Amino acid sequence: MEIDDQHKNFYGERTKWDYFKNSDSFTEKMQIFTGLELYQSLKEKLLGEPEERKLVKEFEDFLSIKFFENKPVTLIPKEKSPKVINIKIGNEDQYPIYELGDGLQNLIICTFNIFTEKQRCLFFIEEPDMFMHPSMQRSFLEVLSEYDQHQYFITSHSNHFLDMTIDFANISVFHFSKHEDTQPQFHIRPSSPRDREILLDLGVRNSSVFITNATIWVEGITDRLYLKAYMKKYIDELEHSDPEKYSELIKLKEDYHYSFVEYQGANLTHWSFDPDEDDDEYKIRAKSICGHAFLIADGDIGSHLKGDRKAVYEKMLGERFLVLQVKEIENLIPVEILKKVVAEKFKKYEGNIERIKYKDYAKPDTPIGRYLDRLLKAIPEGKTIFAAINKSKSKSEGSGTIKSKSPFCDDAIRFMQNSEWTLTDDLKDICVNIFKHIITQNKNS
């Protein structure tokens, strides 16, 4: 990021020539940002109005939290020749920013205008994933999702980006491919993050990626999404209550230190977690496929519905096996959040939502869907509002779990993100066990 005395931006001029030379479409509302502009922009803001200096400080704090493990970050546009931005991180000596890793430089460049621009903007970003570690790519996508007043158009060849889009509902994926007909043509089609054709075009094979050190095995997608929200809340609550522990856990990144695996209920019987079990040809050995597993199972794992497998997995995994002390993960939703979700879905019926009590539904033998229906007493004859039923059987024979689990989960997590709530002791214990496993498996990282 070293520039000359005339502040010439050769990259910017070249980009303008390549993309806009044959049209008058480039207007004053448009801006090309290559990274070389960062020096002058920082300098002007630091020498400008108080609110501009404050904005730079807020951006430095933002970088500290998102990308530098809460170490203080200072950006210094050095005036003496050569003109270059220096960066100081924590207790380290300051040094030219070009000595920082290319991926981190890219993150700073890509997020500067996203953070500082308060008006709604369209951002067109070319290959932001270049030189970024997969965990940094996830952090970047999380920033884009957080600053959703803007809209982003991104080109990428990263299969990690593609995988991560599954976790973000507001992302659309388009597949660009070149076809050699009579004349070369580019085809564009909407696609899915799970589209294998895209992976093949990117040259991705199973051997293309490394495996994370720790895996968290959960029954399904809603379990994964709930746990991610609880783990984030657990870390957030530590910031003031236990800063030392907070500093340790905030460094842990999904897709780097740990990953989630969904085993889809009864399919768990197909897996063996016993490192010494080599003889059963009908079992898939987890140790051959993924990092050390921490297995979380619903409280009904020992019921006649799923077979008595609790003792089997306790023997295989020991402390790396956790059985929820409730029927399923929805029974652990904090009561403040559950009331909000129920209130939103229950608008057209009468019912005393304040009757919902955590101690009444956080039990191993309580199907939460049926609990809500019975408690609120506003169910039309022969129908349910919350409980899933088996249509081939009577209502009393249904599982009583939450029907439409994914939309219910989406609502719950939305309220977790936008309202005040606290973790229950049950959820804290689960988070403690999960993070203990992750830290143990990453102790040499």
One Martini backbone bead per residue (centre of mass of N, CA, C, O) as a GRO file, in nm:
protein
  445
    1MET     BB    1   0.053   0.065   0.014
    2GLU     BB    2   0.240   0.227  -0.153
    3ILE     BB    3   0.286   0.570  -0.243
    4ASP     BB    4   0.303   0.849  -0.413
    5ASP     BB    5   0.310   1.198  -0.417
    6GLN     BB    6   0.048   1.199  -0.628
    7HIS     BB    7  -0.153   0.967  -0.565
    8LYS     BB    8  -0.145   0.737  -0.761
    9ASN     BB    9  -0.396   0.513  -0.920
   10PHE     BB   10  -0.336   0.258  -1.123
   11TYR     BB   11  -0.560   0.057  -1.060
   12GLY     BB   12  -0.800   0.246  -1.099
   13GLU     BB   13  -0.743   0.327  -1.394
   14ARG     BB   14  -0.746   0.042  -1.509
   15THR     BB   15  -1.033  -0.034  -1.422
   16LYS     BB   16  -1.176   0.195  -1.577
   17TRP     BB   17  -1.075   0.109  -1.854
   18ASP     BB   18  -1.184  -0.187  -1.861
   19TYR     BB   19  -1.506  -0.114  -1.775
   20PHE     BB   20  -1.552   0.218  -1.900
   21LYS     BB   21  -1.438   0.307  -2.191
   22ASN     BB   22  -1.734   0.254  -2.367
   23SER     BB   23  -1.868   0.452  -2.148
   24ASP     BB   24  -2.096   0.677  -1.944
   25SER     BB   25  -2.158   0.513  -1.659
   26PHE     BB   26  -1.956   0.674  -1.501
   27THR     BB   27  -2.012   0.818  -1.191
   28GLU     BB   28  -2.005   1.006  -0.897
   29LYS     BB   29  -2.148   0.759  -0.736
   30MET     BB   30  -1.894   0.614  -0.813
   31GLN     BB   31  -1.646   0.370  -0.679
   32ILE     BB   32  -1.304   0.293  -0.678
   33PHE     BB   33  -1.158   0.027  -0.472
   34THR     BB   34  -0.815  -0.095  -0.416
   35GLY     BB   35  -0.650   0.037  -0.138
   36LEU     BB   36  -0.486   0.298  -0.203
   37GLU     BB   37  -0.709   0.491  -0.070
   38LEU     BB   38  -0.668   0.442   0.238
   39TYR     BB   39  -0.456   0.644   0.314
   40GLN     BB   40  -0.608   0.913   0.246
   41SER     BB   41  -0.866   0.854   0.409
   42LEU     BB   42  -0.735   0.834   0.687
   43LYS     BB   43  -0.597   1.107   0.690
   44GLU     BB   44  -0.850   1.286   0.656
   45LYS     BB   45  -0.999   1.182   0.910
   46LEU     BB   46  -0.771   1.241   1.127
   47LEU     BB   47  -0.780   1.563   1.017
   48GLY     BB   48  -1.070   1.607   1.090
   49GLU     BB   49  -1.341   1.554   1.230
   50PRO     BB   50  -1.444   1.411   1.517
   51GLU     BB   51  -1.628   1.195   1.376
   52GLU     BB   52  -1.396   1.086   1.194
   53ARG     BB   53  -1.205   0.993   1.418
   54LYS     BB   54  -1.412   0.806   1.549
   55LEU     BB   55  -1.448   0.616   1.306
   56VAL     BB   56  -1.161   0.504   1.306
   57LYS     BB   57  -1.175   0.386   1.592
   58GLU     BB   58  -1.414   0.196   1.530
   59PHE     BB   59  -1.265   0.035   1.312
   60GLU     BB   60  -1.038  -0.070   1.492
   61ASP     BB   61  -1.229  -0.220   1.688
   62PHE     BB   62  -1.352  -0.400   1.475
   63LEU     BB   63  -1.088  -0.547   1.397
   64SER     BB   64  -1.024  -0.658   1.674
   65ILE     BB   65  -1.281  -0.839   1.706
   66LYS     BB   66  -1.294  -0.994   1.420
   67PHE     BB   67  -0.947  -1.045   1.355
   68PHE     BB   68  -0.755  -0.981   1.651
   69GLU     BB   69  -0.842  -1.102   1.931
   70ASN     BB   70  -0.878  -0.812   2.088
   71LYS     BB   71  -0.652  -0.654   1.985
   72PRO     BB   72  -0.519  -0.371   1.953
   73VAL     BB   73  -0.579  -0.130   1.684
   74THR     BB   74  -0.357   0.062   1.462
   75LEU     BB   75  -0.379   0.322   1.217
   76ILE     BB   76  -0.096   0.465   1.020
   77PRO     BB   77  -0.043   0.740   0.818
   78LYS     BB   78   0.256   0.777   0.689
   79GLU     BB   79   0.426   1.066   0.586
   80LYS     BB   80   0.683   0.960   0.546
   81SER     BB   81   0.907   0.837   0.350
   82PRO     BB   82   0.716   0.616   0.273
   83LYS     BB   83   0.389   0.613   0.188
   84VAL     BB   84   0.228   0.441   0.461
   85ILE     BB   85   0.065   0.203   0.630
   86ASN     BB   86   0.051   0.148   0.964
   87ILE     BB   87   0.059  -0.123   1.211
   88LYS     BB   88  -0.088  -0.191   1.538
   89ILE     BB   89  -0.063  -0.489   1.752
   90GLY     BB   90  -0.084  -0.449   2.048
   91ASN     BB   91   0.258  -0.499   2.160
   92GLU     BB   92   0.354  -0.445   1.898
   93ASP     BB   93   0.522  -0.325   1.661
   94GLN     BB   94   0.515  -0.119   1.418
   95TYR     BB   95   0.414  -0.174   1.068
   96PRO     BB   96   0.383  -0.234   0.760
   97ILE     BB   97   0.100  -0.357   0.607
   98TYR     BB   98   0.257  -0.540   0.391
   99GLU     BB   99   0.349  -0.745   0.635
  100LEU     BB  100   0.092  -0.848   0.628
  101GLY     BB  101  -0.122  -1.057   0.552
  102ASP     BB  102  -0.303  -1.082   0.269
  103GLY     BB  103  -0.577  -1.155   0.396
  104LEU     BB  104  -0.589  -0.917   0.601
  105GLN     BB  105  -0.564  -0.693   0.399
  106ASN     BB  106  -0.823  -0.767   0.249
  107LEU     BB  107  -1.017  -0.724   0.486
  108ILE     BB  108  -0.962  -0.424   0.530
  109ILE     BB  109  -1.039  -0.327   0.249
  110CYS     BB  110  -1.333  -0.459   0.233
  111THR     BB  111  -1.443  -0.318   0.520
  112PHE     BB  112  -1.412  -0.012   0.526
  113ASN     BB  113  -1.667   0.087   0.360
  114ILE     BB  114  -1.875  -0.087   0.500
  115PHE     BB  115  -1.836   0.060   0.777
  116THR     BB  116  -1.828   0.382   0.694
  117GLU     BB  117  -2.083   0.349   0.527
  118LYS     BB  118  -2.414   0.471   0.595
  119GLN     BB  119  -2.517   0.441   0.331
  120ARG     BB  120  -2.670   0.288   0.095
  121CYS     BB  121  -2.505   0.019  -0.091
  122LEU     BB  122  -2.325  -0.101  -0.368
  123PHE     BB  123  -2.122  -0.396  -0.382
  124PHE     BB  124  -1.831  -0.478  -0.584
  125ILE     BB  125  -1.657  -0.791  -0.542
  126GLU     BB  126  -1.334  -0.917  -0.619
  127GLU     BB  127  -1.207  -1.178  -0.484
  128PRO     BB  128  -1.197  -1.172  -0.148
  129ASP     BB  129  -1.063  -1.472  -0.090
  130MET     BB  130  -0.788  -1.397  -0.141
  131PHE     BB  131  -0.569  -1.546   0.093
  132MET     BB  132  -0.793  -1.668   0.265
  133HIS     BB  133  -0.891  -1.817   0.522
  134PRO     BB  134  -1.173  -1.987   0.589
  135SER     BB  135  -1.230  -1.837   0.861
  136MET     BB  136  -1.213  -1.554   0.725
  137GLN     BB  137  -1.440  -1.595   0.528
  138ARG     BB  138  -1.657  -1.622   0.744
  139SER     BB  139  -1.613  -1.346   0.877
  140PHE     BB  140  -1.686  -1.186   0.625
  141LEU     BB  141  -1.978  -1.289   0.591
  142GLU     BB  142  -2.070  -1.190   0.871
  143VAL     BB  143  -2.033  -0.892   0.808
  144LEU     BB  144  -2.230  -0.872   0.572
  145SER     BB  145  -2.476  -0.968   0.740
  146GLU     BB  146  -2.461  -0.736   0.951
  147TYR     BB  147  -2.434  -0.523   0.695
  148ASP     BB  148  -2.757  -0.507   0.558
  149GLN     BB  149  -2.781  -0.215   0.420
  150HIS     BB  150  -2.635  -0.360   0.209
  151GLN     BB  151  -2.525  -0.469  -0.121
  152TYR     BB  152  -2.383  -0.775  -0.267
  153PHE     BB  153  -2.130  -0.844  -0.523
  154ILE     BB  154  -1.971  -1.164  -0.582
  155THR     BB  155  -1.667  -1.301  -0.676
  156SER     BB  156  -1.582  -1.662  -0.693
  157HIS     BB  157  -1.366  -1.976  -0.625
  158SER     BB  158  -1.487  -2.062  -0.345
  159ASN     BB  159  -1.589  -2.340  -0.167
  160HIS     BB  160  -1.622  -2.208   0.110
  161PHE     BB  161  -1.829  -2.001   0.040
  162LEU     BB  162  -2.040  -2.202  -0.059
  163ASP     BB  163  -2.076  -2.352   0.211
  164MET     BB  164  -2.154  -2.095   0.390
  165THR     BB  165  -2.428  -2.013   0.250
  166ILE     BB  166  -2.609  -2.209   0.413
  167ASP     BB  167  -2.604  -2.008   0.681
  168PHE     BB  168  -2.732  -1.791   0.469
  169ALA     BB  169  -3.044  -1.669   0.367
  170ASN     BB  170  -2.937  -1.388   0.196
  171ILE     BB  171  -2.820  -1.582  -0.040
  172SER     BB  172  -2.717  -1.586  -0.380
  173VAL     BB  173  -2.648  -1.826  -0.641
  174PHE     BB  174  -2.422  -1.812  -0.928
  175HIS     BB  175  -2.348  -1.972  -1.240
  176PHE     BB  176  -2.051  -1.941  -1.425
  177SER     BB  177  -2.013  -2.032  -1.778
  178LYS     BB  178  -1.821  -2.160  -2.044
  179HIS     BB  179  -1.917  -2.186  -2.397
  180GLU     BB  180  -1.834  -2.373  -2.694
  181ASP     BB  181  -1.950  -2.266  -2.970
  182THR     BB  182  -1.942  -2.080  -3.232
  183GLN     BB  183  -1.936  -1.896  -2.981
  184PRO     BB  184  -1.843  -1.771  -2.707
  185GLN     BB  185  -2.021  -1.836  -2.394
  186PHE     BB  186  -2.208  -1.712  -2.117
  187HIS     BB  187  -2.348  -1.878  -1.844
  188ILE     BB  188  -2.638  -1.809  -1.633
  189ARG     BB  189  -2.728  -1.957  -1.310
  190PRO     BB  190  -2.911  -2.053  -1.071
  191SER     BB  191  -2.817  -2.184  -0.747
  192SER     BB  192  -2.667  -2.415  -0.524
  193PRO     BB  193  -2.452  -2.490  -0.268
  194ARG     BB  194  -2.503  -2.817  -0.349
  195ASP     BB  195  -2.379  -2.799  -0.628
  196ARG     BB  196  -2.165  -3.014  -0.783
  197GLU     BB  197  -2.090  -2.869  -1.048
  198ILE     BB  198  -1.938  -2.640  -0.920
  199LEU     BB  199  -1.715  -2.806  -0.788
  200LEU     BB  200  -1.607  -2.923  -1.051
  201ASP     BB  201  -1.536  -2.644  -1.180
  202LEU     BB  202  -1.334  -2.583  -0.928
  203GLY     BB  203  -1.173  -2.859  -0.859
  204VAL     BB  204  -1.319  -3.020  -0.634
  205ARG     BB  205  -1.217  -3.242  -0.380
  206ASN     BB  206  -1.189  -3.428  -0.102
  207SER     BB  207  -0.862  -3.366  -0.102
  208SER     BB  208  -0.871  -3.035  -0.086
  209VAL     BB  209  -0.925  -3.068   0.227
  210PHE     BB  210  -0.914  -3.026   0.547
  211ILE     BB  211  -0.947  -3.118   0.886
  212THR     BB  212  -1.081  -3.064   1.161
  213ASN     BB  213  -1.013  -3.124   1.499
  214ALA     BB  214  -1.327  -3.077   1.559
  215THR     BB  215  -1.644  -3.239   1.627
  216ILE     BB  216  -2.004  -3.175   1.612
  217TRP     BB  217  -2.265  -3.391   1.688
  218VAL     BB  218  -2.587  -3.372   1.535
  219GLU     BB  219  -2.903  -3.442   1.434
  220GLY     BB  220  -2.957  -3.141   1.306
  221ILE     BB  221  -3.002  -2.825   1.191
  222THR     BB  222  -3.139  -2.706   1.445
  223ASP     BB  223  -2.927  -2.789   1.645
  224ARG     BB  224  -2.699  -2.627   1.518
  225LEU     BB  225  -2.831  -2.341   1.536
  226TYR     BB  226  -2.878  -2.331   1.836
  227LEU     BB  227  -2.584  -2.383   1.931
  228LYS     BB  228  -2.457  -2.139   1.796
  229ALA     BB  229  -2.622  -1.931   1.959
  230TYR     BB  230  -2.530  -2.028   2.244
  231MET     BB  231  -2.226  -1.997   2.205
  232LYS     BB  232  -2.230  -1.696   2.150
  233LYS     BB  233  -2.365  -1.611   2.415
  234TYR     BB  234  -2.156  -1.727   2.605
  235ILE     BB  235  -1.926  -1.545   2.513
  236ASP     BB  236  -2.063  -1.269   2.559
  237GLU     BB  237  -2.102  -1.311   2.876
  238LEU     BB  238  -1.781  -1.323   2.933
  239GLU     BB  239  -1.668  -1.036   2.881
  240HIS     BB  240  -1.739  -0.943   3.194
  241SER     BB  241  -1.715  -1.205   3.384
  242ASP     BB  242  -1.461  -1.349   3.187
  243PRO     BB  243  -1.210  -1.224   3.007
  244GLU     BB  244  -1.013  -1.462   2.982
  245LYS     BB  245  -1.213  -1.667   2.858
  246TYR     BB  246  -1.303  -1.490   2.628
  247SER     BB  247  -1.023  -1.472   2.485
  248GLU     BB  248  -1.014  -1.777   2.425
  249LEU     BB  249  -1.296  -1.824   2.268
  250ILE     BB  250  -1.294  -1.596   2.042
  251LYS     BB  251  -1.075  -1.757   1.864
  252LEU     BB  252  -1.280  -1.955   1.780
  253LYS     BB  253  -1.331  -2.127   1.463
  254GLU     BB  254  -1.522  -2.209   1.228
  255ASP     BB  255  -1.356  -2.435   1.007
  256TYR     BB  256  -1.094  -2.470   1.205
  257HIS     BB  257  -1.145  -2.581   1.508
  258TYR     BB  258  -1.447  -2.650   1.404
  259SER     BB  259  -1.729  -2.879   1.337
  260PHE     BB  260  -2.028  -2.979   1.198
  261VAL     BB  261  -2.245  -3.274   1.236
  262GLU     BB  262  -2.508  -3.448   1.069
  263TYR     BB  263  -2.693  -3.763   1.154
  264GLN     BB  264  -2.998  -3.818   1.140
  265GLY     BB  265  -3.068  -3.991   1.383
  266ALA     BB  266  -3.081  -4.325   1.309
  267ASN     BB  267  -2.802  -4.303   1.149
  268LEU     BB  268  -2.610  -4.342   1.394
  269THR     BB  269  -2.589  -4.662   1.368
  270HIS     BB  270  -2.370  -4.642   1.121
  271TRP     BB  271  -2.170  -4.553   1.346
  272SER     BB  272  -1.826  -4.549   1.458
  273PHE     BB  273  -1.629  -4.440   1.766
  274ASP     BB  274  -1.437  -4.680   1.780
  275PRO     BB  275  -1.092  -4.707   1.751
  276ASP     BB  276  -1.100  -5.052   1.778
  277GLU     BB  277  -1.323  -5.087   1.551
  278ASP     BB  278  -1.273  -5.318   1.259
  279ASP     BB  279  -1.500  -5.558   1.201
  280ASP     BB  280  -1.748  -5.383   1.116
  281GLU     BB  281  -1.877  -5.363   0.791
  282TYR     BB  282  -2.150  -5.180   0.867
  283LYS     BB  283  -1.957  -4.957   0.964
  284ILE     BB  284  -1.867  -4.625   1.010
  285ARG     BB  285  -1.560  -4.468   1.059
  286ALA     BB  286  -1.510  -4.165   1.194
  287LYS     BB  287  -1.192  -4.148   1.215
  288SER     BB  288  -1.161  -4.155   0.884
  289ILE     BB  289  -1.323  -3.859   0.832
  290CYS     BB  290  -1.289  -3.704   1.113
  291GLY     BB  291  -1.269  -3.538   1.371
  292HIS     BB  292  -1.305  -3.533   1.682
  293ALA     BB  293  -1.586  -3.646   1.858
  294PHE     BB  294  -1.891  -3.478   1.963
  295LEU     BB  295  -2.181  -3.616   2.107
  296ILE     BB  296  -2.526  -3.524   2.052
  297ALA     BB  297  -2.827  -3.618   2.228
  298ASP     BB  298  -3.125  -3.693   2.281
  299GLY     BB  299  -3.317  -3.802   2.550
  300ASP     BB  300  -3.453  -4.045   2.353
  301ILE     BB  301  -3.218  -4.255   2.284
  302GLY     BB  302  -3.334  -4.487   2.500
  303SER     BB  303  -3.574  -4.551   2.348
  304HIS     BB  304  -3.782  -4.751   2.156
  305LEU     BB  305  -3.753  -4.569   1.898
  306LYS     BB  306  -3.404  -4.586   1.897
  307GLY     BB  307  -3.287  -4.743   2.099
  308ASP     BB  308  -3.044  -4.875   2.325
  309ARG     BB  309  -2.751  -4.655   2.296
  310LYS     BB  310  -2.618  -4.514   2.536
  311ALA     BB  311  -2.406  -4.722   2.638
  312VAL     BB  312  -2.247  -4.746   2.376
  313TYR     BB  313  -2.148  -4.437   2.362
  314GLU     BB  314  -2.019  -4.422   2.638
  315LYS     BB  315  -1.800  -4.632   2.572
  316MET     BB  316  -1.677  -4.493   2.318
  317LEU     BB  317  -1.662  -4.164   2.437
  318GLY     BB  318  -1.750  -4.071   2.706
  319GLU     BB  319  -1.708  -3.729   2.744
  320ARG     BB  320  -1.799  -3.718   2.419
  321PHE     BB  321  -2.092  -3.769   2.553
  322LEU     BB  322  -2.418  -3.605   2.514
  323VAL     BB  323  -2.717  -3.597   2.701
  324LEU     BB  324  -3.002  -3.467   2.700
  325GLN     BB  325  -3.236  -3.362   2.967
  326VAL     BB  326  -3.426  -3.387   2.715
  327LYS     BB  327  -3.604  -3.468   2.447
  328GLU     BB  328  -3.518  -3.188   2.303
  329ILE     BB  329  -3.382  -2.888   2.207
  330GLU     BB  330  -3.651  -2.719   2.233
  331ASN     BB  331  -3.664  -2.758   2.557
  332LEU     BB  332  -3.415  -2.524   2.586
  333ILE     BB  333  -3.563  -2.280   2.538
  334PRO     BB  334  -3.586  -1.989   2.646
  335VAL     BB  335  -3.862  -1.839   2.777
  336GLU     BB  336  -3.840  -1.559   2.637
  337ILE     BB  337  -3.833  -1.681   2.348
  338LEU     BB  338  -4.080  -1.868   2.343
  339LYS     BB  339  -4.291  -1.647   2.389
  340LYS     BB  340  -4.236  -1.492   2.126
  341VAL     BB  341  -4.297  -1.719   1.926
  342VAL     BB  342  -4.583  -1.782   2.024
  343ALA     BB  343  -4.706  -1.498   1.992
  344GLU     BB  344  -4.671  -1.485   1.682
  345LYS     BB  345  -4.841  -1.759   1.620
  346PHE     BB  346  -5.098  -1.678   1.838
  347LYS     BB  347  -5.271  -1.428   1.749
  348LYS     BB  348  -5.569  -1.573   1.671
  349TYR     BB  349  -5.552  -1.657   1.968
  350GLU     BB  350  -5.625  -1.759   2.289
  351GLY     BB  351  -5.383  -1.699   2.555
  352ASN     BB  352  -5.160  -1.767   2.829
  353ILE     BB  353  -4.827  -1.718   2.796
  354GLU     BB  354  -4.740  -1.690   3.104
  355ARG     BB  355  -4.771  -2.011   3.157
  356ILE     BB  356  -4.495  -2.045   3.062
  357LYS     BB  357  -4.256  -2.292   3.188
  358TYR     BB  358  -3.950  -2.419   3.208
  359LYS     BB  359  -3.999  -2.650   3.428
  360ASP     BB  360  -4.232  -2.786   3.245
  361TYR     BB  361  -4.061  -2.835   2.951
  362ALA     BB  362  -3.770  -2.924   3.081
  363LYS     BB  363  -3.815  -3.246   2.984
  364PRO     BB  364  -3.785  -3.587   2.892
  365ASP     BB  365  -4.134  -3.628   2.875
  366THR     BB  366  -4.180  -3.348   2.692
  367PRO     BB  367  -4.366  -3.251   2.437
  368ILE     BB  368  -4.367  -2.930   2.333
  369GLY     BB  369  -4.604  -2.910   2.138
  370ARG     BB  370  -4.818  -3.035   2.328
  371TYR     BB  371  -4.776  -2.844   2.564
  372LEU     BB  372  -4.872  -2.586   2.419
  373ASP     BB  373  -5.151  -2.674   2.331
  374ARG     BB  374  -5.262  -2.741   2.619
  375LEU     BB  375  -5.198  -2.475   2.768
  376LEU     BB  376  -5.360  -2.268   2.567
  377LYS     BB  377  -5.645  -2.367   2.482
  378ALA     BB  378  -5.678  -2.311   2.124
  379ILE     BB  379  -5.791  -2.572   1.973
  380PRO     BB  380  -5.916  -2.694   1.717
  381GLU     BB  381  -6.083  -2.946   1.624
  382GLY     BB  382  -5.838  -3.179   1.514
  383LYS     BB  383  -5.602  -2.977   1.586
  384THR     BB  384  -5.285  -2.809   1.550
  385ILE     BB  385  -5.020  -2.576   1.615
  386PHE     BB  386  -4.738  -2.726   1.725
  387ALA     BB  387  -4.795  -3.024   1.684
  388ALA     BB  388  -4.688  -3.318   1.574
  389ILE     BB  389  -4.843  -3.563   1.359
  390ASN     BB  390  -4.979  -3.871   1.274
  391LYS     BB  391  -5.195  -3.914   1.014
  392SER     BB  392  -5.238  -4.240   1.063
  393LYS     BB  393  -5.308  -4.136   1.346
  394SER     BB  394  -5.366  -4.032   1.633
  395LYS     BB  395  -5.294  -3.765   1.823
  396SER     BB  396  -5.193  -3.934   2.074
  397GLU     BB  397  -4.964  -4.087   1.879
  398GLY     BB  398  -4.795  -3.865   1.850
  399SER     BB  399  -4.498  -3.702   1.925
  400GLY     BB  400  -4.532  -3.374   1.997
  401THR     BB  401  -4.361  -3.215   1.840
  402ILE     BB  402  -4.241  -2.985   1.647
  403LYS     BB  403  -4.363  -2.832   1.386
  404SER     BB  404  -4.186  -2.684   1.170
  405LYS     BB  405  -3.884  -2.646   1.276
  406SER     BB  406  -3.736  -2.437   1.101
  407PRO     BB  407  -3.921  -2.187   1.137
  408PHE     BB  408  -3.908  -2.192   1.444
  409CYS     BB  409  -3.601  -2.151   1.458
  410ASP     BB  410  -3.585  -1.885   1.304
  411ASP     BB  411  -3.749  -1.724   1.510
  412ALA     BB  412  -3.577  -1.774   1.761
  413ILE     BB  413  -3.309  -1.653   1.649
  414ARG     BB  414  -3.417  -1.375   1.589
  415PHE     BB  415  -3.476  -1.309   1.889
  416MET     BB  416  -3.186  -1.354   1.991
  417GLN     BB  417  -3.068  -1.113   1.811
  418ASN     BB  418  -3.318  -0.882   1.908
  419SER     BB  419  -3.298  -0.961   2.223
  420GLU     BB  420  -3.335  -1.010   2.556
  421TRP     BB  421  -3.126  -1.265   2.714
  422THR     BB  422  -3.060  -1.579   2.886
  423LEU     BB  423  -2.884  -1.829   2.996
  424THR     BB  424  -2.910  -2.125   3.104
  425ASP     BB  425  -2.769  -2.367   3.291
  426ASP     BB  426  -2.800  -2.588   3.081
  427LEU     BB  427  -2.657  -2.432   2.846
  428LYS     BB  428  -2.389  -2.379   2.987
  429ASP     BB  429  -2.308  -2.676   3.019
  430ILE     BB  430  -2.297  -2.740   2.720
  431CYS     BB  431  -2.086  -2.527   2.641
  432VAL     BB  432  -1.861  -2.624   2.822
  433ASN     BB  433  -1.830  -2.905   2.684
  434ILE     BB  434  -1.774  -2.809   2.398
  435PHE     BB  435  -1.525  -2.623   2.457
  436LYS     BB  436  -1.353  -2.836   2.587
  437HIS     BB  437  -1.321  -3.006   2.333
  438ILE     BB  438  -1.203  -2.795   2.142
  439ILE     BB  439  -0.955  -2.720   2.311
  440THR     BB  440  -0.832  -3.002   2.334
  441GLN     BB  441  -0.803  -3.038   2.008
  442ASN     BB  442  -0.634  -2.731   2.001
  443LYS     BB  443  -0.373  -2.710   2.193
  444ASN     BB  444  -0.152  -2.714   1.930
  445SER     BB  445  -0.245  -2.455   1.742
   0.00000   0.00000   0.00000
